[in-house]
Each structure stands twice: as structure tokens, then as C-alpha cells.
XYZ file of N, CA, C and O in Angstrom:
760
model
N 87.246 -7.494 -28.422
C 86.391 -7.606 -29.342
C 87.224 -7.638 -30.606
O 87.464 -6.678 -30.757
N 87.444 -8.654 -31.412
C 88.082 -8.856 -32.668
C 87.101 -8.268 -33.759
O 85.889 -9.204 -33.757
N 87.470 -7.598 -34.691
C 86.405 -7.455 -35.762
C 87.313 -7.638 -37.035
O 86.508 -7.605 -38.097
N 88.153 -8.348 -37.068
C 88.636 -8.953 -38.254
C 89.836 -8.213 -38.872
O 90.360 -7.081 -37.911
N 90.379 -8.420 -39.781
C 91.572 -7.910 -40.380
C 91.522 -6.494 -40.535
O 90.161 -6.172 -41.047
N 92.577 -5.288 -41.052
C 92.459 -4.298 -41.688
C 92.129 -4.001 -43.083
O 92.507 -4.852 -43.635
N 91.386 -3.219 -43.557
C 91.192 -3.085 -45.017
C 92.201 -3.078 -45.454
O 93.441 -2.709 -45.264
N 92.408 -3.683 -46.920
C 93.553 -3.854 -47.834
C 93.407 -2.090 -48.330
O 92.985 -1.272 -48.189
N 95.001 -1.615 -48.228
C 95.154 -0.536 -48.880
C 94.449 -0.024 -50.196
O 94.443 -1.070 -51.201
N 94.666 1.488 -50.458
C 93.640 1.921 -51.622
C 94.543 1.827 -52.601
O 95.753 1.555 -52.627
N 94.114 2.492 -54.069
C 94.741 1.999 -55.193
C 95.965 3.216 -54.918
O 97.058 3.050 -56.145
N 95.698 4.287 -54.551
C 96.946 5.687 -54.388
C 98.248 4.641 -54.147
O 98.699 3.789 -53.548
N 99.464 5.410 -54.049
C 100.771 5.525 -53.539
C 100.830 5.169 -52.131
O 100.063 6.159 -51.521
N 101.445 4.141 -51.560
C 101.602 3.886 -50.212
C 102.823 4.277 -49.808
O 103.986 3.873 -50.689
N 103.051 4.895 -48.646
C 104.359 5.119 -48.144
C 105.600 3.558 -47.825
O 104.805 2.905 -47.398
N 106.692 3.294 -48.438
C 107.539 2.247 -48.375
C 107.132 1.139 -49.014
O 107.493 0.150 -48.918
N 106.293 1.311 -50.087
C 105.769 0.431 -51.156
C 105.452 0.704 -52.229
O 105.276 1.818 -52.480
N 105.992 -0.087 -53.124
C 105.979 0.335 -54.729
C 105.238 -0.839 -55.449
O 105.174 -1.878 -55.114
N 104.931 -0.271 -56.780
C 103.908 -0.930 -57.684
C 105.418 -1.690 -58.411
O 106.432 -1.270 -58.399
N 104.783 -2.905 -59.101
C 106.033 -3.984 -59.705
C 106.316 -3.253 -61.101
O 105.266 -2.649 -61.901
N 107.246 -3.387 -61.714
C 107.670 -2.606 -63.004
C 107.067 -3.638 -64.335
O 107.556 -4.600 -63.853
N 105.905 -3.263 -64.889
C 105.593 -4.230 -65.821
C 106.191 -3.632 -67.400
O 106.551 -1.983 -67.679
N 106.418 -4.457 -68.050
C 107.179 -3.851 -69.194
C 105.813 -3.392 -70.368
O 104.803 -3.777 -69.855
N 106.307 -2.075 -70.783
C 105.278 -1.468 -71.667
C 104.584 -2.382 -72.983
O 105.355 -3.097 -73.598
N 103.319 -2.549 -72.644
C 102.549 -2.932 -73.955
C 101.692 -2.179 -74.825
O 101.493 -1.001 -74.347
N 101.312 -2.246 -76.152
C 100.697 -1.603 -76.850
C 99.390 -1.466 -76.135
O 99.035 -2.069 -75.363
N 98.795 -0.482 -76.095
C 97.448 -0.057 -75.582
C 96.485 -0.856 -75.958
O 95.619 -1.383 -75.227
N 96.642 -1.651 -77.183
C 95.364 -2.739 -77.429
C 95.676 -3.746 -76.571
O 94.767 -4.862 -76.200
N 96.917 -4.436 -75.895
C 96.968 -5.561 -75.377
C 97.181 -5.330 -73.996
O 97.732 -6.362 -73.142
N 97.629 -4.065 -73.457
C 97.499 -4.018 -71.813
C 96.530 -4.162 -70.917
O 94.882 -4.318 -71.599
N 96.450 -5.021 -69.993
C 95.675 -5.341 -68.839
C 95.516 -3.892 -67.827
O 96.606 -3.571 -67.477
N 94.386 -4.037 -67.439
C 94.081 -3.042 -66.094
C 94.867 -3.715 -64.993
O 94.902 -4.720 -64.764
N 95.368 -3.004 -63.986
C 95.859 -3.176 -62.987
C 94.878 -4.374 -62.025
O 95.393 -4.971 -61.398
N 93.505 -4.236 -62.249
C 92.823 -5.311 -61.501
C 92.836 -6.452 -62.148
O 92.209 -7.393 -61.586
N 93.067 -6.779 -63.320
C 92.684 -7.980 -63.945
C 94.506 -8.678 -64.101
O 94.919 -9.900 -64.550
N 95.662 -7.909 -63.468
C 96.505 -8.519 -63.622
C 96.553 -10.003 -62.509
O 96.296 -9.887 -61.199
N 97.542 -11.072 -62.811
C 97.336 -11.828 -61.647
C 98.318 -11.631 -60.406
O 99.392 -10.969 -60.895
N 98.199 -12.403 -59.770
C 99.004 -12.025 -58.165
C 98.528 -10.764 -57.466
O 98.053 -9.913 -57.983
N 99.612 -9.964 -56.453
C 99.548 -8.965 -55.733
C 99.948 -8.180 -56.656
O 101.285 -8.040 -57.311
N 99.226 -6.684 -56.831
C 99.962 -5.767 -57.206
C 101.054 -4.688 -56.308
O 101.323 -4.095 -56.812
N 100.809 -5.050 -55.204
C 101.720 -4.352 -54.208
C 103.054 -5.547 -53.650
O 102.513 -6.518 -53.708
N 104.148 -5.093 -53.649
C 105.177 -5.934 -53.065
C 105.928 -4.928 -52.197
O 106.013 -3.605 -52.314
N 106.492 -5.740 -51.469
C 107.446 -5.009 -50.222
C 108.758 -4.360 -50.990
O 109.401 -5.310 -52.229
N 109.598 -3.341 -50.413
C 110.771 -2.928 -51.303
C 111.665 -4.092 -51.025
O 111.733 -4.617 -49.931
N 112.659 -3.994 -52.054
C 113.793 -4.889 -51.888
C 115.042 -4.455 -50.916
O 115.110 -5.064 -50.144
N 115.052 -3.007 -50.502
C 115.810 -2.629 -49.845
C 115.443 -1.793 -48.665
O 114.266 -1.243 -48.916
N 116.023 -1.923 -47.382
C 115.109 -1.115 -46.458
C 115.101 0.825 -46.544
O 116.031 0.945 -47.378
N 114.380 1.366 -46.071
C 114.672 2.479 -46.050
C 115.494 3.216 -45.694
O 116.368 2.641 -44.728
N 115.682 4.607 -46.053
C 116.788 5.403 -45.408
C 116.680 5.499 -43.897
O 115.658 5.056 -43.060
N 118.052 5.683 -43.170
C 118.289 5.661 -41.877
C 116.920 6.917 -41.388
O 117.076 7.917 -42.000
N 116.515 6.706 -40.306
C 116.035 7.911 -39.876
C 114.110 7.779 -39.970
O 113.401 8.237 -39.518
N 113.928 7.007 -41.175
C 112.656 7.000 -41.666
C 111.860 5.967 -41.084
O 112.551 4.942 -40.578
N 110.866 6.167 -40.644
C 109.807 4.751 -39.869
C 109.754 3.746 -40.737
O 109.487 3.672 -41.955
N 109.968 2.630 -39.969
C 109.941 1.352 -40.819
C 109.366 -0.186 -39.711
O 109.440 0.141 -38.639
N 108.158 -0.337 -40.198
C 107.622 -1.095 -39.255
C 107.670 -2.672 -40.261
O 107.413 -2.844 -41.430
N 107.585 -3.665 -39.558
C 107.529 -5.132 -40.245
C 105.724 -5.381 -40.411
O 105.464 -5.093 -39.586
N 105.623 -5.865 -41.376
C 104.183 -5.985 -41.984
C 104.002 -7.308 -40.475
O 104.529 -8.024 -40.689
N 102.548 -6.894 -40.157
C 102.031 -8.022 -39.226
C 101.200 -8.981 -40.075
O 100.263 -8.594 -41.275
N 100.745 -10.054 -39.757
C 100.041 -11.062 -40.113
C 98.550 -10.209 -40.100
O 98.597 -9.645 -39.149
N 97.466 -10.322 -41.083
C 96.331 -9.820 -40.959
C 95.826 -10.472 -39.759
O 95.731 -11.713 -39.273
N 95.143 -9.392 -39.045
C 94.343 -9.753 -38.480
C 95.050 -9.761 -36.329
O 94.232 -9.724 -35.526
N 96.336 -10.107 -36.685
C 97.091 -9.975 -35.409
C 97.046 -8.538 -34.698
O 96.758 -8.533 -33.264
N 96.720 -7.551 -35.409
C 96.721 -6.113 -34.493
C 95.668 -5.740 -34.072
O 95.409 -4.857 -33.246
N 94.501 -6.101 -34.552
C 93.040 -6.022 -34.238
C 92.691 -7.081 -33.264
O 91.808 -6.490 -32.453
N 93.264 -7.968 -32.601
C 93.144 -9.060 -31.435
C 93.155 -8.124 -30.249
O 94.607 -7.283 -29.800
N 92.329 -8.285 -29.458
C 92.227 -8.203 -27.976
C 92.276 -9.085 -26.954
O 92.018 -10.275 -27.387
N 93.013 -8.983 -25.834
C 93.252 -10.351 -25.021
C 91.896 -10.616 -24.348
O 91.177 -9.739 -24.028
N 91.581 -11.745 -24.725
C 90.337 -12.361 -24.081
C 90.106 -12.233 -22.420
O 91.281 -12.531 -21.844
N 88.886 -11.408 -21.959
C 88.604 -11.885 -20.455
C 87.446 -13.100 -20.373
O 86.957 -12.831 -20.972
N 87.468 -13.005 -18.964
C 86.507 -13.955 -18.467
C 85.247 -13.622 -18.946
O 84.560 -12.003 -18.607
N 84.270 -14.175 -18.981
C 82.927 -13.730 -19.339
C 82.255 -12.988 -18.147
O 81.951 -14.041 -17.268
N 81.777 -11.764 -18.119
C 81.035 -11.565 -16.811
C 81.728 -11.142 -15.899
O 81.249 -10.501 -14.853
N 83.054 -10.713 -16.109
C 84.011 -9.922 -15.228
C 84.646 -9.181 -15.195
O 85.142 -8.847 -16.454
N 84.575 -8.306 -14.433
C 85.455 -7.025 -14.582
C 86.548 -6.943 -13.446
O 86.168 -6.952 -12.288
N 87.578 -6.286 -13.946
C 88.641 -5.843 -12.631
C 88.058 -4.706 -11.922
O 87.932 -3.617 -12.184
N 88.488 -4.637 -10.735
C 88.009 -3.928 -9.324
C 88.812 -3.293 -9.007
O 90.046 -4.342 -8.761
N 89.239 -2.151 -9.235
C 90.666 -1.397 -8.469
C 90.585 -1.623 -6.934
O 89.788 -1.650 -6.376
N 91.817 -1.928 -6.737
C 92.014 -2.559 -5.299
C 92.304 -3.814 -5.326
O 93.121 -4.765 -6.180
N 91.681 -4.610 -4.034
C 92.323 -5.922 -4.022
C 91.303 -6.750 -4.096
O 91.231 -8.024 -3.618
N 90.036 -6.626 -4.529
C 88.949 -7.354 -4.696
C 89.005 -8.425 -5.753
O 88.480 -9.696 -5.767
N 89.704 -8.139 -6.699
C 90.056 -9.163 -8.052
C 88.737 -9.265 -8.836
O 88.031 -7.877 -8.648
N 88.441 -10.064 -9.592
C 87.401 -10.011 -10.470
C 86.178 -10.108 -9.984
O 85.955 -10.672 -8.870
N 84.787 -9.342 -10.859
C 83.719 -8.877 -9.794
C 82.898 -9.715 -11.049
O 83.017 -9.203 -11.981
N 81.844 -10.696 -10.639
C 81.124 -11.359 -11.321
C 80.055 -10.430 -11.603
O 79.630 -9.825 -10.881
N 78.967 -10.935 -12.429
C 77.569 -10.363 -12.692
C 76.889 -10.431 -11.593
O 76.143 -9.704 -11.039
N 76.687 -11.685 -10.853
C 75.976 -11.977 -9.514
C 76.308 -11.181 -8.537
O 75.539 -10.363 -7.824
N 78.088 -10.767 -8.302
C 78.211 -9.981 -7.503
C 77.952 -8.435 -7.492
O 77.271 -7.444 -6.723
N 77.592 -8.041 -8.892
C 77.393 -6.884 -8.945
C 75.775 -6.363 -8.747
O 75.147 -5.785 -8.456
N 74.972 -7.541 -9.088
C 73.515 -7.680 -9.281
C 73.280 -7.468 -7.729
O 72.113 -6.640 -6.950
N 73.797 -8.066 -6.720
C 73.422 -8.311 -5.278
C 73.922 -6.757 -4.521
O 73.256 -6.525 -3.758
N 74.939 -6.424 -5.456
C 75.348 -4.917 -4.644
C 74.535 -3.796 -5.025
O 74.177 -3.264 -4.349
N 73.833 -4.231 -6.291
C 72.886 -3.340 -6.851
C 71.552 -3.335 -6.030
O 70.932 -2.274 -5.662
N 71.213 -4.630 -5.680
C 69.946 -4.516 -4.795
C 70.044 -4.205 -3.516
O 69.175 -3.597 -2.969
N 71.345 -4.324 -2.934
C 71.415 -3.348 -1.631
C 70.977 -1.984 -1.636
O 70.750 -1.396 -0.671
N 71.418 -1.431 -2.680
C 71.018 0.087 -2.647
C 69.365 0.230 -3.628
O 68.597 1.052 -2.878
N 69.419 -0.246 -4.392
C 67.867 -0.074 -5.164
C 66.792 -0.553 -4.344
O 65.787 -0.291 -4.595
N 67.081 -1.532 -3.403
C 65.638 -2.220 -2.819
C 65.456 -1.314 -1.789
O 64.294 -1.414 -1.205
N 66.066 -0.246 -1.500
C 65.772 0.726 -0.314
C 64.739 1.324 -0.868
O 64.173 2.087 0.385
N 64.097 1.500 -2.041
C 63.522 2.456 -2.770
C 62.209 1.351 -2.491
O 61.085 2.315 -2.073
N 62.043 0.364 -2.157
C 61.062 -0.569 -1.884
C 60.461 -1.448 -0.257
O 59.627 -0.417 0.145
N 61.945 -1.343 0.161
C 61.308 -2.031 1.745
C 62.536 -1.078 2.795
O 62.583 -1.671 3.698
N 63.224 -0.199 2.139
C 63.872 0.536 2.923
C 65.142 -0.418 3.384
O 65.814 -1.065 2.676
N 65.654 -0.274 5.292
C 66.820 -0.871 5.130
C 66.731 -2.402 5.201
O 67.820 -2.956 5.551
N 65.370 -2.947 4.860
C 65.402 -4.605 4.758
C 66.266 -5.162 3.790
O 67.045 -5.897 3.750
N 66.252 -4.425 2.673
C 67.002 -4.968 1.412
C 68.469 -5.293 1.649
O 68.885 -6.363 1.295
N 69.152 -3.740 2.198
C 70.520 -4.293 2.267
C 70.923 -5.166 3.641
O 72.138 -5.929 3.729
N 69.861 -4.977 4.297
C 70.069 -6.081 5.656
C 70.014 -7.899 5.034
O 70.872 -8.553 5.525
N 69.163 -7.913 4.369
C 69.074 -9.125 3.566
C 70.381 -9.545 2.772
O 70.740 -10.822 3.067
N 70.706 -8.441 2.080
C 71.900 -8.527 1.043
C 73.219 -9.019 1.882
O 74.058 -10.186 1.628
N 73.117 -8.223 3.216
C 74.500 -8.315 4.164
C 74.361 -9.746 4.691
O 75.613 -10.138 5.210
N 73.538 -9.990 5.228
C 73.282 -11.156 6.184
C 73.350 -12.813 5.279
O 73.874 -13.965 5.843
N 72.771 -12.409 4.119
C 72.450 -13.833 3.043
C 73.334 -13.407 2.130
O 74.196 -14.926 1.806
N 73.904 -12.718 1.329
C 74.631 -13.098 0.119
C 76.185 -12.139 0.038
O 76.853 -12.066 -0.804
N 76.460 -11.879 1.266
C 77.885 -11.411 1.409
C 79.144 -11.995 1.400
O 79.645 -11.884 2.439
N 79.513 -13.062 0.503
C 80.523 -14.201 0.663
C 81.565 -13.301 0.190
O 82.571 -13.426 0.496
N 81.153 -12.179 -0.781
C 82.576 -11.695 -1.567
C 82.376 -10.380 -0.919
O 81.648 -9.580 -0.440
N 83.998 -9.577 -0.826
C 84.332 -8.432 0.214
C 83.364 -7.647 -0.558
O 83.209 -6.542 -0.150
N 83.163 -7.707 -1.932
C 82.849 -6.544 -3.001
C 81.282 -6.415 -2.172
O 80.977 -5.244 -2.211
N 80.524 -7.611 -2.162
C 79.180 -7.452 -2.138
C 78.899 -6.718 -0.682
O 78.170 -6.130 -0.225
N 79.862 -7.484 0.206
C 79.823 -7.334 1.554
C 80.488 -5.489 1.863
O 79.443 -4.956 2.623
N 81.055 -5.299 1.245
C 81.257 -3.604 1.519
C 79.984 -2.730 1.234
O 79.633 -1.697 1.426
N 79.415 -3.351 -0.287
C 78.083 -2.541 -0.586
C 77.259 -2.404 0.136
O 76.282 -1.685 0.318
N 76.799 -3.949 0.720
C 75.552 -4.118 1.566
C 76.110 -3.541 2.696
O 75.080 -2.686 3.439
N 77.031 -3.270 3.419
C 77.443 -2.394 4.568
C 77.124 -1.086 4.670
O 76.284 -0.552 5.192
N 77.526 -0.472 3.174
C 77.113 0.769 3.028
C 75.751 1.024 2.807
O 75.328 2.079 3.223
N 75.084 0.318 2.098
C 73.721 0.251 1.889
C 72.766 0.221 3.155
O 72.014 1.149 3.579
N 73.067 -0.511 4.231
C 72.717 -0.519 5.058
C 72.740 0.513 6.408
O 72.020 0.723 6.855
N 74.021 1.061 6.206
C 74.687 2.156 6.891
C 73.837 3.391 6.644
O 73.102 4.397 7.287
N 73.335 3.516 5.320
C 72.602 4.097 4.719
C 70.948 4.274 5.058
O 70.245 5.286 5.330
N 70.422 2.973 5.194
C 69.211 2.911 5.648
C 69.059 2.915 6.923
O 67.819 3.545 7.475
N 70.367 3.008 7.918
C 70.169 2.782 9.149
C 70.036 4.438 9.896
O 68.879 5.242 10.521
N 70.323 5.105 8.851
C 70.936 6.361 8.927
C 69.542 7.695 8.634
O 68.802 8.181 9.411
N 68.860 6.646 7.636
C 67.583 7.372 7.484
C 66.428 7.074 8.179
O 65.617 8.290 8.457
N 66.349 6.163 8.710
C 65.626 5.344 9.749
C 65.740 6.452 11.118
O 64.898 7.152 11.571
N 67.131 6.401 11.454
C 67.574 7.365 12.480
C 67.095 8.809 12.544
O 66.533 9.125 13.407
N 67.018 9.461 11.480
C 66.601 10.841 11.240
C 65.365 11.248 11.071
O 64.551 12.134 11.555
N 64.718 9.797 10.420
C 63.128 10.439 10.182
C 62.514 9.986 11.872
O 61.715 10.995 12.056
N 62.997 9.190 12.589
C 62.503 8.929 13.794
C 62.846 10.322 15.118
O 62.205 10.788 15.430
N 64.073 10.643 14.816
C 64.451 12.121 15.495
C 63.569 13.252 14.962
O 63.065 14.068 15.601
N 63.641 13.274 13.773
C 63.427 14.241 13.209
C 61.484 14.230 13.217
O 60.902 15.484 13.308
N 61.121 13.312 13.165
C 59.310 13.324 13.332
C 59.345 13.653 15.248
O 57.926 14.046 15.282
N 59.954 13.564 15.934
C 59.476 13.706 17.358
C 60.066 15.192 17.733
O 59.279 15.995 18.302
N 61.069 15.592 16.621
C 61.518 17.248 17.174
C 60.430 17.864 16.319
O 60.161 18.862 16.675
N 59.850 17.145 15.480
C 58.963 18.431 14.638
C 57.539 18.331 15.464
O 56.609 19.266 14.967
N 57.073 17.471 16.212
C 55.804 17.767 16.999
C 56.066 18.819 17.636
O 55.123 19.649 18.230
N 57.352 19.132 18.194
C 57.865 20.223 19.220
C 57.758 21.706 18.041
O 57.104 23.010 18.304
N 58.637 20.971 17.387
C 58.552 22.991 16.438
C 58.240 22.230 14.811
O 59.164 21.591 14.458
N 57.058 22.464 14.424
C 56.654 22.314 13.188
C 57.850 22.313 11.673
O 57.890 21.660 11.105
N 58.628 23.459 12.189
C 59.508 23.727 10.784
C 60.398 22.555 10.612
O 61.137 22.246 9.688
N 60.693 22.012 11.621
C 61.850 20.534 11.511
C 61.504 19.660 10.690
O 62.232 18.474 10.581
N 60.050 19.230 10.384
C 59.666 18.309 9.356
C 60.577 18.231 8.169
O 60.742 17.310 7.268
N 61.244 19.328 8.032
C 61.602 19.666 6.493
C 63.281 18.871 6.524
O 63.931 18.527 5.575
N 63.603 18.670 7.872
C 64.841 17.917 8.173
C 65.142 16.574 7.246
O 65.716 16.323 6.833
N 63.932 15.845 7.820
C 64.015 14.403 7.246
C 63.615 14.616 5.867
O 63.937 13.578 5.228
N 62.772 15.360 5.557
C 62.519 15.419 4.070
C 63.844 15.785 3.269
O 64.146 15.258 2.023
N 64.375 16.866 3.706
C 65.663 17.025 2.689
C 66.852 15.792 3.141
O 67.503 15.876 2.065
N 66.671 15.375 4.276
C 67.865 14.100 4.418
C 67.302 12.969 3.412
O 68.172 12.227 2.809
N 66.075 12.738 3.171
C 65.306 11.781 2.283
C 65.989 11.983 0.714
O 66.430 11.205 0.074
N 65.879 13.071 0.602
C 66.694 13.800 -1.151
C 67.803 13.663 -1.410
O 68.219 12.943 -2.352
N 68.604 13.883 -0.272
C 69.745 13.435 -0.214
C 70.427 11.814 -0.273
O 71.361 11.515 -1.061
N 69.680 11.110 0.566
C 69.802 9.867 0.700
C 69.634 9.259 -1.024
O 70.196 8.294 -1.158
N 68.274 9.640 -1.514
C 67.878 9.166 -2.976
C 69.181 9.578 -3.720
O 69.461 8.578 -4.249
N 69.507 10.552 -3.447
C 70.486 11.069 -4.837
C 71.717 10.035 -4.464
O 72.587 9.546 -5.693
N 72.372 9.858 -3.197
C 73.466 8.940 -2.821
C 73.142 7.482 -3.217
O 74.099 6.476 -3.638
N 72.029 6.889 -3.317
C 71.653 5.765 -3.446
C 71.652 5.594 -4.891
O 72.353 4.240 -5.438
N 71.729 6.516 -5.619
C 71.669 6.279 -7.254
C 72.990 6.389 -7.424
O 73.588 5.753 -8.565
N 74.140 7.285 -6.900
C 75.053 7.179 -7.340
C 75.948 5.789 -6.776
O 76.643 5.658 -7.496
N 75.646 5.458 -5.475
C 76.703 4.160 -5.329
C 75.983 2.999 -6.045
O 76.478 2.201 -6.539
N 74.611 3.180 -6.556
C 74.197 1.919 -7.300
C 74.837 1.718 -8.799
O 75.108 0.781 -9.162
N 74.866 2.885 -9.026
C 75.635 3.276 -10.602
C 76.986 2.755 -10.680
O 77.208 2.214 -11.455
N 77.897 2.841 -9.443
C 79.040 2.448 -9.345
C 79.278 0.923 -8.996
O 80.010 0.030 -9.451
N 78.023 0.375 -8.184
C 77.975 -0.991 -8.142
C 77.756 -1.784 -9.302
O 78.202 -2.814 -9.707
N 76.851 -1.253 -10.185
C 76.475 -1.767 -11.500
C 77.492 -2.044 -12.387
O 77.798 -2.760 -13.109
N 78.664 -0.985 -12.252
C 80.103 -0.888 -12.963
C 81.143 -2.024 -12.300
O 82.153 -1.478 -13.133
N 80.964 -2.101 -11.245
C 81.737 -3.072 -10.542
C 82.900 -2.322 -9.954
O 83.868 -2.776 -9.568
N 82.518 -1.176 -9.328
C 83.187 -0.223 -8.646
C 82.618 -0.021 -7.270
O 81.425 -0.192 -7.151
N 83.379 0.696 -6.603
C 82.929 1.005 -4.996
C 83.097 2.769 -5.001
O 83.982 3.336 -5.382
N 81.783 3.328 -4.572
C 81.960 4.999 -4.566
C 81.390 4.924 -2.894
O 80.435 4.813 -2.767
N 82.512 5.732 -2.352
C 82.213 5.946 -0.860
C 81.248 6.910 -0.519
O 81.505 8.313 -1.565
N 79.958 6.933 -0.093
C 78.919 7.984 0.242
C 79.668 8.783 1.371
O 80.287 8.042 2.359
N 79.380 9.916 1.255
C 79.696 10.387 2.660
C 79.325 10.092 4.218
O 78.023 9.565 4.194
N 80.317 10.390 5.037
C 79.693 9.960 6.608
C 78.344 10.451 7.072
O 77.887 10.260 7.982
N 78.230 11.514 6.599
C 77.071 12.409 6.875
C 75.624 11.736 6.418
O 74.795 11.437 7.296
N 75.828 11.031 5.464
C 74.550 10.390 4.791
C 74.456 8.817 5.046
O 73.760 8.202 5.488
N 75.590 7.869 5.253
C 75.909 6.719 5.430
C 77.066 6.803 6.666
O 77.844 6.892 6.631
N 76.415 6.600 7.826
C 76.897 6.531 9.269
C 77.565 5.317 9.420
O 77.271 4.387 9.121
N 79.032 5.486 9.494
C 79.937 4.523 9.468
C 79.674 3.518 10.901
O 80.503 3.319 11.670
N 78.469 2.819 10.934
C 77.975 2.076 12.015
C 78.210 0.326 11.678
O 78.939 -0.419 12.683
N 78.478 -0.150 10.419
C 78.501 -1.586 10.070
C 79.438 -1.381 8.907
O 79.727 -0.632 8.119
N 80.602 -2.300 9.262
C 81.631 -2.417 8.403
C 81.437 -3.437 7.558
O 81.238 -4.749 7.928
């Protein structure tokens, strides 16, 4: 985003620049430097000494311009290409939808909206997390009927799943991919 040209130099002496020499006038006829016509600063006529830093002045605003990028796209590390806002939104829904409807949300994203590789990878990971959570709850619920202490296993797993859902959702919203450990997202669906 361009903010405009840099501000003009202040009234003090600038390295590599010198004020023009004016003939001395009596104090009653002298003008202030702010009222003089033209520019008060001029480029030196001779180049600086060898070894001194010398830069050619650039046209105003040229150094402050940035390369334009497409609206709503950010480059993804790897080979995915630009990621659109729509892709980021659907990838985010593959994770955050699990707070409302469980594994149904990443399943809908995976089957219906996974046209880009970016969305497909996030939806697959979200679906793997959802399937793992369902399996742990079923097995943990059945085992807790025999030993009541084992009810803590699905509860602790759910807490870990919630942490990694937020972790992966934040990365999807930034247009990145963060792999969740295989203990939480069983690699069943690619």
C-alpha cells in the first residue's frame, strides 16, 4: 500500500546537499529563506569524495510504492498458488463447524467444496480430527462402563482436539497449513 512521497528535508544541513550562495544584502532588504523564489536546496555540482555514500535522488513516491498483489489472495508456501478469500473461509469452516455439528461440517466441506487443493487438505484434516473424536468417544464410553475412571480419557482427548481445532483454524484463516499431530488427526482420509 502506498502512502505517498517522503516528507521534504528539514531546515538543517543535509549531507551531500548545500544551500545556494546568495549575495549579502543589507539587513533591511534581506528576505527570509522561506520567501525566496525557487528551491532553497540544490544538488552539488561535483560528485562526493571516493568512498562516500552517493545515491541518485529518486522521483517522489517511487521508493514508497509496493508491488501490487491480487485482491484477496495471499501466496501459500508450497505449490498451492494463490489462496482466495473463499478458499480460506471454507477451510476455516472445516474446523470451526465442528464446534456446532461435529464431523458433519468437515464432511460437507470435503465432499462439496474441496475443489482447490488448499481446501481439500484442510477439509481432510478436519474430517480426520472429527472421526478420531467420534471413535475415542465411542470406545471411551464403552470402556468407562466397565471402569468409571476411563471417562476422563474422552474428556481429555476432547480438550486436546479443541486446542488443535483452533490452532489449525487460525492457520487456515491466514492462508497457511499447519499439520495436526497424528495422535489427534488420525491419517485416514487424504
